[in-house]
mmCIF file of C-alpha atoms in Angstrom:
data_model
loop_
_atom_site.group_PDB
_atom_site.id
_atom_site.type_symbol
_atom_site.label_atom_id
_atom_site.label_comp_id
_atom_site.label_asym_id
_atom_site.label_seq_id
_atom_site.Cartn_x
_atom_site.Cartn_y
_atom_site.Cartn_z
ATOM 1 C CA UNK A 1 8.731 1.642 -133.122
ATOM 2 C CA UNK A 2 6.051 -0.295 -131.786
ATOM 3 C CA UNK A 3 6.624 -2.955 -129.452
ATOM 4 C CA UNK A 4 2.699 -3.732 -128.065
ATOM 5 C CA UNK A 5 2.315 -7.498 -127.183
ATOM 6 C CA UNK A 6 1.090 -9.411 -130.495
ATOM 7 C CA UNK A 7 -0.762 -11.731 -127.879
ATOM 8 C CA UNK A 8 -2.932 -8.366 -126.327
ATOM 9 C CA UNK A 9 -3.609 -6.925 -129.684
ATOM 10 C CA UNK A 10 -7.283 -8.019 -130.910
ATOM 11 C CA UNK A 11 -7.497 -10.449 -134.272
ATOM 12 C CA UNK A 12 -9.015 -7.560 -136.063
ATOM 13 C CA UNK A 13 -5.452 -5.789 -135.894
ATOM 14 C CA UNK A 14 -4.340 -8.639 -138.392
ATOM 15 C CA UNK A 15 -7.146 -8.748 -140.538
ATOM 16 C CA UNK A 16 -4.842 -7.417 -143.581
ATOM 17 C CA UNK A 17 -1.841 -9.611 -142.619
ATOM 18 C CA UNK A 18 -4.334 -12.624 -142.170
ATOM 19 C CA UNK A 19 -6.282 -11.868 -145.596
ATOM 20 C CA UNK A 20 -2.794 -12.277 -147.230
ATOM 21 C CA UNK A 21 -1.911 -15.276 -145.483
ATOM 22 C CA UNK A 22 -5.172 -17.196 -145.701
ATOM 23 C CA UNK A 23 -5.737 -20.308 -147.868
ATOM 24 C CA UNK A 24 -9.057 -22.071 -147.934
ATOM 25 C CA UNK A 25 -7.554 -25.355 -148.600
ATOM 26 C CA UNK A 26 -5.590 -25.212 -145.710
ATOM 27 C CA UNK A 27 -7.867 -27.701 -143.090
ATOM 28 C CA UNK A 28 -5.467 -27.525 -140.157
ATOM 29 C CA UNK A 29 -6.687 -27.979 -136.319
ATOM 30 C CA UNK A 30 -5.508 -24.402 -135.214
ATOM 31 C CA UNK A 31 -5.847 -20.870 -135.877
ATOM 32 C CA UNK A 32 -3.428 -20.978 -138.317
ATOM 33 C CA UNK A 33 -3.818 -17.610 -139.780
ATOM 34 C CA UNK A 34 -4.108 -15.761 -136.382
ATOM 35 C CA UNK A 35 -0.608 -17.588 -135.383
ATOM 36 C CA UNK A 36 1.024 -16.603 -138.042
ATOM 37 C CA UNK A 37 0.030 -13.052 -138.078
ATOM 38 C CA UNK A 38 1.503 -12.737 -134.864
ATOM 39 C CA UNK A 39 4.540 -14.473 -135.654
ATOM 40 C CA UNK A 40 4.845 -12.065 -138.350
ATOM 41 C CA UNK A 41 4.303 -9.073 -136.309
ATOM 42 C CA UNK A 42 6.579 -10.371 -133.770
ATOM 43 C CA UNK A 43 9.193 -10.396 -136.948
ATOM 44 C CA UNK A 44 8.648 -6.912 -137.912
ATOM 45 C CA UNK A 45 9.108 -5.702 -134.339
ATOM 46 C CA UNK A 46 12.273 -7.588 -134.182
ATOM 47 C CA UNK A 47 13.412 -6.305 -137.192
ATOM 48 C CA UNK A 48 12.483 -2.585 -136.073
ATOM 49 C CA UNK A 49 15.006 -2.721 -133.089
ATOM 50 C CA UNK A 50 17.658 -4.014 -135.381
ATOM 51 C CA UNK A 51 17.442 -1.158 -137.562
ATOM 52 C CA UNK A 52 17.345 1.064 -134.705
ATOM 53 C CA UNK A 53 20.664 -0.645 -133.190
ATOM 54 C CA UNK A 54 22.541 -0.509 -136.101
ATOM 55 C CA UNK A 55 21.639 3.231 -137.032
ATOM 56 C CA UNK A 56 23.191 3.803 -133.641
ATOM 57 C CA UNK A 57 25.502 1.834 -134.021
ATOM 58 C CA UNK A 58 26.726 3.398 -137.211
ATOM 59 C CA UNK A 59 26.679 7.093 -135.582
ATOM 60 C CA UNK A 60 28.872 5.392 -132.831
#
C-alpha cells in the first residue's frame, strides 16, 4: 500500500492520471489537472486502507 504524500510526489508522477483528466477547453485560474490528480491519488490511498481493514476485519 502506498501512502507517500500526494503533495511531495513530483507532477511527473501524474502525468498518466493528468493526460486522462485534461481538457483543453477547460480555461480555469488553477492547476486544475495537477489538483485533481492528487485528489485522486489521495482517493486511491484511501480506498487501499479500506480494503486492507475490511480483509482484516473479515479474518477477525
Amino acid at each position: 500500500m502506498n501512502t507517500n504524500d500526494p503533495l511531495s510526489k513530483p507532477k511527473s508522477d501524474f502525468d498518466s492520471l493528468i493526460e486522462k483528466l485534461s481538457s483543453p477547453d477547460s480555461p480555469v485560474g488553477i492547476d486544475a489537472k495537477y489538483t485533481h490528480a492528487v485528489i485522486i491519488d489521495y482517493l486511491r490511498q484511501i480506498s487501499a486502507r479500506l480494503e486492507a481493514i475490511e480483509h482484516r476485519l473479515e479474518k477477525g
